[in-house]
Amino acid sequence: LRATWLSRITDASDEAALEDTRVAALGKKGEVSLKMRELGKMSPEERQTAGPALNALKNELNSALIARKAALADAALEERLKTEWMDVSAAPRPAQSGTLHPISQVSEEVIAIFADLGYTVSEGPQIETDWYNFDALNIPGHHPARAEMDTFYMKRGEGDNRPPHVLRTHTSPVQIRAMQEHGAPIRTICPGRVYRADYDQTHTPMFHQVEGLAIDRDISMANLKWTLEEFCRAFFEVDGVELRFRASHFPFTEPSAEVDIRCSWAGGQLKIGEGDDWLEILGSGMVHPKVLEAGGIDPDQWQGFAFGMGIDRIAMLKYGIPDLRAFFDSDLRWLRHYGFAA
Ligand code: PHE
C-alpha cells in the first residue's frame, strides 16, 4: 500500500493529478481513509499494530504530497521563466516622434532672423473684413487688384447686404492691425496663411506669407534694401547673396519694388547667390501715406517700408523643392527625403 501510493504521488505530473491522487488516498472515501475506518472492526490486538502503522502512513503520504506540490510549483515557475524571458539589454525599438512641418520650421527660422533685427511678431485673422484686406490698403471697391487676387469670398446671410468677409489674400491687412494696436515707431513681421483661388505646380489655394513692416522717423528705401539683404544672407546661408530691385506697382506702397535673388539652375540644380538667373522672392516698397492714415499714423511724421514674401516660395528655393503642392501632401517619404522628418 505504502509503495503504491508513494510512487503515485511522485509520478503525478501536475497539480491536478496530484490532487486526484490525494483524494484517492486520503479523501473521505480514499483507500487509506477507508482502511482507518476499518480499525473499529478489528480486535484490540490487531488494532494496536495496524493503528499506528496507518497513522504513520497517513503522515508520510501527507508529507510526500506537500513535497511533490512544492516540486511541481518550482518546475512550473522554471518553465515560465524560460518562456517569459526578457532581454533587458536588447536595443530599444526606434521611437516614432513627430517633427514640425517644413513650413513651420521655415517660419520659425524667418522669425528668429528678424527677432535678431529687433522685429516683433504680429498676427491677424485669416477670415478678414473687406476693409482690412482691401480698402485700408488703398485698394478701393472698383480697383482691378481686387479681381486679380482670385479672392475667396465668405457668404453673407440672406438679405445681409454688407460687403462679404474674405479669406485674406495676403498678410498686408496685418500691417493695418499692427499700426492700430501699437502705433509708431514699429518693427514687426506677420507670418501666416493666405488664400487665393489658384492651383498649379507653384500655386496652392492656401499658402504662406510673411509681411514685414518698419515705421520710424527717417525710414528710406536704403533701410529696406539693407534689411532684405541681411535677411537673405542669414536665411540662405550665402554671404554673396545678390538682390535686384525691380520697379513695380502695389496700391499700398509708393514707390514699389519687386525683389529678385541671383541664382543658377546649372544641371537642374538650383544654387542661390551665383549664376545668371533671377528668381522673384517678394514684393516691397515704402508704405503709402493713405495706408499709414488707415492705420492711424500721421504720414507727415512717420515713414515706413513694407514687404511681403512667400514663405513656401523661399522654402522651395532653400531646399530645392520643385513642386509646391508636395508641402501639403503629408507624405512621410517626401518629408524624410528633404530631411524634414526622422
Ligand atoms: N501684399 C503683396 C502681395 O501679396 C506683397 C507686398 C507686401 C508688397 C508689402 C508690398 C509691400 O503680393
Short mmCIF file of C-alpha atoms and ligand atoms in Angstrom, two decimals:
data_model
loop_
_atom_site.label_atom_id
_atom_site.label_comp_id
_atom_site.label_asym_id
_atom_site.label_seq_id
_atom_site.Cartn_x
_atom_site.Cartn_y
_atom_site.Cartn_z
CA LEU A 1 0.00 0.00 0.00
CA ARG A 2 2.72 2.41 1.03
CA ALA A 3 4.88 1.82 -2.03
CA THR A 4 1.94 2.17 -4.45
CA TRP A 5 0.78 5.48 -3.04
CA LEU A 6 4.24 6.96 -2.66
CA SER A 7 5.03 6.19 -6.28
CA ARG A 8 1.67 7.53 -7.46
CA ILE A 9 2.47 10.77 -5.65
CA THR A 10 5.94 11.15 -7.19
CA ASP A 11 4.51 10.26 -10.61
CA ALA A 12 1.78 12.95 -10.51
CA SER A 13 2.73 15.19 -13.46
CA ASP A 14 0.82 18.32 -12.46
CA GLU A 15 -1.10 19.82 -9.56
CA ALA A 16 -4.47 18.50 -10.76
CA ALA A 17 -3.18 14.91 -10.99
CA LEU A 18 -1.60 15.30 -7.56
CA GLU A 19 -4.92 16.45 -6.08
CA ASP A 20 -6.70 13.43 -7.63
CA THR A 21 -4.13 11.17 -6.03
CA ARG A 22 -4.60 12.86 -2.63
CA VAL A 23 -8.37 12.39 -2.78
CA ALA A 24 -7.99 8.73 -3.87
CA ALA A 25 -5.74 8.02 -0.88
CA LEU A 26 -6.73 10.37 1.93
CA GLY A 27 -10.09 11.80 0.86
CA LYS A 28 -13.30 10.82 2.65
CA LYS A 29 -13.65 7.73 0.50
CA GLY A 30 -9.93 7.34 -0.13
CA GLU A 31 -8.30 3.97 0.21
CA VAL A 32 -6.23 4.88 3.30
CA SER A 33 -9.18 6.63 4.97
CA LEU A 34 -11.37 3.57 4.43
CA LYS A 35 -8.65 1.34 5.94
CA MET A 36 -8.59 3.60 9.01
CA ARG A 37 -12.34 3.33 9.33
CA GLU A 38 -11.99 -0.47 9.37
CA LEU A 39 -9.85 -0.20 12.55
CA GLY A 40 -13.08 -0.13 14.59
CA LYS A 41 -13.99 -3.59 13.45
CA MET A 42 -10.61 -5.08 14.45
CA SER A 43 -9.70 -6.91 17.60
CA PRO A 44 -7.76 -4.79 20.13
CA GLU A 45 -4.53 -6.69 19.33
CA GLU A 46 -4.84 -6.14 15.61
CA ARG A 47 -5.73 -2.50 16.16
CA GLN A 48 -2.62 -1.98 18.31
CA THR A 49 -0.28 -2.69 15.40
CA ALA A 50 -2.46 -1.57 12.45
CA GLY A 51 -3.47 1.78 14.07
CA PRO A 52 0.00 3.33 14.45
CA ALA A 53 1.06 1.85 11.11
CA LEU A 54 -1.85 3.51 9.28
CA ASN A 55 -1.28 6.79 11.10
CA ALA A 56 2.37 6.76 10.14
CA LEU A 57 1.41 6.01 6.54
CA LYS A 58 -1.07 8.88 6.52
CA ASN A 59 1.59 11.27 7.82
CA GLU A 60 4.16 10.02 5.36
CA LEU A 61 1.74 10.40 2.44
CA ASN A 62 0.85 13.93 3.58
CA SER A 63 4.50 14.96 3.70
CA ALA A 64 5.09 13.37 0.29
CA LEU A 65 2.09 15.28 -1.14
CA ILE A 66 3.43 18.60 0.21
CA ALA A 67 6.91 17.92 -1.14
CA ARG A 68 5.55 16.91 -4.55
CA LYS A 69 3.33 20.00 -4.69
CA ALA A 70 6.31 22.25 -3.99
CA ALA A 71 8.39 20.46 -6.62
CA LEU A 72 5.64 20.86 -9.23
CA ALA A 73 5.29 24.60 -8.40
CA ASP A 74 9.05 25.02 -8.78
CA ALA A 75 9.03 23.27 -12.14
CA ALA A 76 6.10 25.39 -13.34
CA LEU A 77 7.93 28.57 -12.35
CA GLU A 78 11.08 27.35 -14.06
CA GLU A 79 9.05 26.72 -17.23
CA ARG A 80 7.50 30.23 -17.12
CA LEU A 81 10.86 31.88 -16.59
CA LYS A 82 12.12 30.08 -19.66
CA THR A 83 9.31 31.30 -21.94
CA GLU A 84 8.66 34.74 -20.45
CA TRP A 85 12.30 35.65 -20.54
CA MET A 86 13.01 39.31 -21.29
CA ASP A 87 16.27 40.64 -22.66
CA VAL A 88 16.81 43.86 -20.72
CA SER A 89 19.98 44.54 -22.72
CA ALA A 90 18.20 44.47 -26.12
CA ALA A 91 18.36 47.70 -28.12
CA PRO A 92 15.11 49.69 -27.87
CA ARG A 93 12.88 49.94 -30.91
CA PRO A 94 13.25 53.37 -32.54
CA ALA A 95 10.59 55.71 -31.15
CA GLN A 96 8.35 57.33 -33.75
CA SER A 97 8.36 61.01 -32.97
CA GLY A 98 6.73 63.78 -34.93
CA THR A 99 8.51 66.87 -36.27
CA LEU A 100 7.40 70.36 -37.18
CA HIS A 101 6.05 70.78 -40.70
CA PRO A 102 8.69 72.25 -43.07
CA ILE A 103 6.64 75.42 -43.45
CA SER A 104 6.54 75.78 -39.65
CA GLN A 105 10.29 75.15 -39.50
CA VAL A 106 10.97 77.80 -42.13
CA SER A 107 8.58 80.26 -40.40
CA GLU A 108 10.50 79.74 -37.17
CA GLU A 109 13.78 80.45 -38.99
CA VAL A 110 12.37 83.66 -40.50
CA ILE A 111 11.00 84.80 -37.14
CA ALA A 112 14.37 84.10 -35.46
CA ILE A 113 16.31 86.09 -38.07
CA PHE A 114 14.01 89.12 -37.79
CA ALA A 115 13.95 88.83 -34.00
CA ASP A 116 17.71 89.42 -34.15
CA LEU A 117 16.97 92.62 -36.10
CA GLY A 118 14.54 93.79 -33.40
CA TYR A 119 11.25 92.77 -35.03
CA THR A 120 8.23 91.57 -33.06
CA VAL A 121 5.67 89.09 -34.42
CA SER A 122 2.10 90.26 -35.17
CA GLU A 123 -0.92 88.19 -36.07
CA GLY A 124 -4.32 88.78 -37.61
CA PRO A 125 -7.39 86.73 -38.60
CA GLN A 126 -7.42 84.56 -41.72
CA ILE A 127 -11.07 85.47 -42.27
CA GLU A 128 -10.71 89.19 -42.81
CA THR A 129 -13.05 92.08 -43.47
CA ASP A 130 -13.16 93.66 -46.89
CA TRP A 131 -11.89 96.87 -45.31
CA TYR A 132 -8.68 95.43 -43.81
CA ASN A 133 -7.88 93.24 -46.80
CA PHE A 134 -8.53 95.94 -49.43
CA ASP A 135 -9.79 99.46 -48.58
CA ALA A 136 -7.31 100.18 -45.79
CA LEU A 137 -4.54 99.13 -48.17
CA ASN A 138 -5.63 101.69 -50.75
CA ILE A 139 -7.50 99.16 -52.86
CA PRO A 140 -10.99 100.70 -53.21
CA GLY A 141 -14.04 98.77 -54.42
CA HIS A 142 -13.55 99.29 -58.14
CA HIS A 143 -9.80 98.65 -58.11
CA PRO A 144 -8.63 95.98 -60.62
CA ALA A 145 -6.29 94.48 -57.99
CA ARG A 146 -9.37 93.00 -56.32
CA ALA A 147 -10.16 90.93 -59.38
CA GLU A 148 -6.50 89.96 -59.91
CA MET A 149 -6.23 88.47 -56.44
CA ASP A 150 -8.58 85.48 -57.07
CA THR A 151 -10.26 86.23 -53.77
CA PHE A 152 -12.35 83.70 -51.84
CA TYR A 153 -15.47 85.44 -50.51
CA MET A 154 -17.45 84.28 -47.49
CA LYS A 155 -21.22 84.04 -47.94
CA ARG A 156 -23.40 86.59 -46.14
CA GLY A 157 -26.80 85.65 -44.72
CA GLU A 158 -29.98 86.16 -46.75
CA GLY A 159 -30.79 89.89 -47.02
CA ASP A 160 -27.46 90.97 -45.50
CA ASN A 161 -26.04 93.50 -47.94
CA ARG A 162 -22.80 94.37 -46.18
CA PRO A 163 -19.62 93.53 -48.13
CA PRO A 164 -18.69 89.88 -47.58
CA HIS A 165 -15.75 88.82 -45.45
CA VAL A 166 -12.86 87.33 -47.41
CA LEU A 167 -10.17 84.75 -46.80
CA ARG A 168 -7.28 87.17 -46.62
CA THR A 169 -5.40 87.24 -49.92
CA HIS A 170 -2.16 88.49 -48.34
CA THR A 171 -0.69 89.26 -44.91
CA SER A 172 -0.77 93.03 -45.60
CA PRO A 173 -4.02 93.58 -43.58
CA VAL A 174 -1.95 92.70 -40.51
CA GLN A 175 0.09 95.87 -41.23
CA ILE A 176 -3.03 97.92 -40.51
CA ARG A 177 -3.91 95.91 -37.40
CA ALA A 178 -0.35 96.25 -36.03
CA MET A 179 -0.32 100.02 -36.66
CA GLN A 180 -3.68 100.42 -34.93
CA GLU A 181 -2.57 98.34 -31.99
CA HIS A 182 0.96 99.67 -31.41
CA GLY A 183 1.24 102.99 -33.24
CA ALA A 184 4.65 104.26 -34.41
CA PRO A 185 7.53 103.53 -34.26
CA ILE A 186 7.09 99.87 -35.12
CA ARG A 187 9.14 96.95 -36.37
CA THR A 188 7.13 93.80 -36.85
CA ILE A 189 6.69 90.77 -39.05
CA CYS A 190 3.42 88.94 -39.65
CA PRO A 191 3.73 85.32 -40.77
CA GLY A 192 0.60 83.40 -41.66
CA ARG A 193 -1.73 81.64 -44.07
CA VAL A 194 -3.23 83.40 -47.05
CA TYR A 195 -5.69 82.22 -49.70
CA ARG A 196 -6.17 82.64 -53.45
CA ALA A 197 -8.14 80.55 -55.92
CA ASP A 198 -5.15 79.24 -57.84
CA TYR A 199 -3.65 75.79 -58.27
CA ASP A 200 -0.62 74.51 -60.19
CA GLN A 201 2.97 73.41 -59.58
CA THR A 202 3.89 76.68 -57.90
CA HIS A 203 0.48 77.76 -56.55
CA THR A 204 -1.79 76.25 -53.90
CA PRO A 205 -5.11 77.85 -52.84
CA MET A 206 -3.71 78.17 -49.32
CA PHE A 207 -0.13 79.32 -48.94
CA HIS A 208 2.02 81.30 -46.53
CA GLN A 209 3.43 84.78 -46.47
CA VAL A 210 5.46 86.80 -44.06
CA GLU A 211 4.81 90.51 -44.01
CA GLY A 212 7.43 92.96 -42.78
CA LEU A 213 6.69 96.47 -41.54
CA ALA A 214 9.09 99.08 -40.21
CA ILE A 215 7.89 102.59 -39.38
CA ASP A 216 10.05 105.32 -37.88
CA ARG A 217 11.06 108.98 -38.39
CA ASP A 218 13.58 108.60 -41.20
CA ILE A 219 13.00 105.31 -42.91
CA SER A 220 14.03 105.06 -46.55
CA MET A 221 14.40 102.53 -49.36
CA ALA A 222 18.04 102.14 -48.26
CA ASN A 223 16.86 100.66 -44.95
CA LEU A 224 14.57 98.29 -46.86
CA LYS A 225 17.41 97.16 -49.10
CA TRP A 226 19.81 96.56 -46.22
CA THR A 227 17.20 94.69 -44.20
CA LEU A 228 16.28 92.34 -47.06
CA GLU A 229 19.91 91.65 -47.95
CA GLU A 230 20.70 90.95 -44.32
CA PHE A 231 17.74 88.60 -44.12
CA CYS A 232 18.63 86.71 -47.31
CA ARG A 233 22.25 86.30 -46.23
CA ALA A 234 21.11 84.73 -42.96
CA PHE A 235 18.26 82.67 -44.42
CA PHE A 236 20.00 81.22 -47.49
CA GLU A 237 23.32 80.99 -45.64
CA VAL A 238 25.29 82.54 -48.52
CA ASP A 239 27.48 85.60 -47.99
CA GLY A 240 27.50 86.85 -51.56
CA VAL A 241 23.73 86.96 -51.86
CA GLU A 242 22.68 89.48 -54.51
CA LEU A 243 19.26 91.10 -54.79
CA ARG A 244 17.74 93.00 -57.71
CA PHE A 245 15.12 95.66 -57.02
CA ARG A 246 12.72 95.95 -59.95
CA ALA A 247 10.33 98.90 -60.11
CA SER A 248 6.78 97.63 -59.71
CA HIS A 249 3.37 98.67 -58.53
CA PHE A 250 1.33 97.90 -55.43
CA PRO A 251 -1.57 100.13 -54.34
CA PHE A 252 -0.28 100.13 -50.75
CA THR A 253 3.34 101.15 -51.40
CA GLU A 254 4.91 104.09 -53.25
CA PRO A 255 7.44 103.61 -54.66
CA SER A 256 7.16 99.85 -55.04
CA ALA A 257 9.72 97.23 -55.94
CA GLU A 258 9.70 93.55 -56.62
CA VAL A 259 12.84 91.81 -55.45
CA ASP A 260 14.66 89.03 -57.28
CA ILE A 261 17.51 86.91 -55.98
CA ARG A 262 20.51 85.87 -58.09
CA CYS A 263 20.68 82.15 -58.70
CA SER A 264 21.70 79.48 -61.17
CA TRP A 265 19.87 76.45 -62.50
CA ALA A 266 23.02 74.67 -63.74
CA GLY A 267 22.21 70.98 -64.30
CA GLY A 268 18.69 71.36 -62.96
CA GLN A 269 20.23 72.17 -59.60
CA LEU A 270 19.24 75.45 -58.00
CA LYS A 271 22.03 77.49 -56.44
CA ILE A 272 21.39 80.76 -54.63
CA GLY A 273 23.92 83.59 -54.84
CA GLU A 274 25.62 82.66 -58.15
CA GLY A 275 24.79 82.35 -61.83
CA ASP A 276 22.85 84.49 -64.29
CA ASP A 277 19.26 83.74 -63.36
CA TRP A 278 16.94 85.80 -61.17
CA LEU A 279 14.04 84.50 -59.12
CA GLU A 280 11.36 86.75 -57.71
CA ILE A 281 11.01 86.31 -53.96
CA LEU A 282 8.97 89.24 -52.67
CA GLY A 283 7.10 92.49 -53.16
CA SER A 284 8.01 95.62 -51.23
CA GLY A 285 8.02 99.39 -51.10
CA MET A 286 7.56 102.50 -48.99
CA VAL A 287 4.24 102.42 -47.12
CA HIS A 288 1.69 104.59 -48.95
CA PRO A 289 0.58 107.68 -46.93
CA LYS A 290 -3.06 106.55 -47.22
CA VAL A 291 -2.12 103.23 -45.65
CA LEU A 292 -0.39 104.97 -42.73
CA GLU A 293 -3.54 107.06 -42.27
CA ALA A 294 -5.76 103.99 -42.31
CA GLY A 295 -3.54 102.59 -39.54
CA GLY A 296 -3.95 105.82 -37.53
CA ILE A 297 -0.39 107.04 -38.13
CA ASP A 298 0.42 110.59 -39.30
CA PRO A 299 2.26 110.39 -42.66
CA ASP A 300 3.80 113.84 -42.09
CA GLN A 301 5.59 112.50 -39.02
CA TRP A 302 6.41 108.92 -39.97
CA GLN A 303 7.58 106.88 -42.93
CA GLY A 304 7.95 103.17 -43.30
CA PHE A 305 8.78 100.30 -45.58
CA ALA A 306 6.87 97.07 -46.00
CA PHE A 307 7.45 93.82 -47.79
CA GLY A 308 5.55 90.59 -48.35
CA MET A 309 7.37 87.35 -49.01
CA GLY A 310 6.11 83.87 -49.86
CA ILE A 311 7.27 81.50 -47.12
CA ASP A 312 6.56 78.42 -49.23
CA ARG A 313 8.45 80.06 -52.08
CA ILE A 314 11.63 80.74 -50.10
CA ALA A 315 11.39 77.25 -48.55
CA MET A 316 11.30 75.75 -52.07
CA LEU A 317 14.35 77.80 -53.02
CA LYS A 318 16.34 76.98 -49.91
CA TYR A 319 15.67 73.24 -50.04
CA GLY A 320 15.49 72.81 -53.84
CA ILE A 321 11.88 71.61 -53.87
CA PRO A 322 10.34 71.67 -57.37
CA ASP A 323 6.63 71.23 -56.56
CA LEU A 324 4.89 73.41 -54.00
CA ARG A 325 1.94 71.04 -53.73
CA ALA A 326 4.12 68.37 -52.07
CA PHE A 327 4.32 70.56 -48.96
CA PHE A 328 0.67 69.82 -48.27
CA ASP A 329 0.53 66.11 -49.17
CA SER A 330 1.88 64.96 -45.77
CA ASP A 331 3.81 62.14 -47.47
CA LEU A 332 6.30 60.85 -44.88
CA ARG A 333 8.71 59.60 -47.59
CA TRP A 334 8.84 63.09 -49.10
CA LEU A 335 9.33 64.70 -45.70
CA ARG A 336 12.18 62.29 -44.92
CA HIS A 337 13.78 62.83 -48.33
CA TYR A 338 14.13 66.56 -47.65
CA GLY A 339 15.22 65.95 -44.07
CA PHE A 340 12.02 67.33 -42.55
CA ALA A 341 11.19 64.13 -40.62
CA ALA A 342 13.20 61.45 -38.86
N1 PHE B 1 0.86 92.03 -50.39
C1 PHE B 1 1.69 91.86 -51.57
C2 PHE B 1 1.34 90.53 -52.23
O1 PHE B 1 0.68 89.73 -51.64
C3 PHE B 1 3.16 91.87 -51.21
C4 PHE B 1 3.61 93.19 -50.65
C5 PHE B 1 3.61 93.40 -49.30
C6 PHE B 1 4.06 94.20 -51.48
C7 PHE B 1 4.07 94.60 -48.77
C8 PHE B 1 4.50 95.38 -50.97
C9 PHE B 1 4.52 95.58 -49.63
O2 PHE B 1 1.70 90.31 -53.37
#
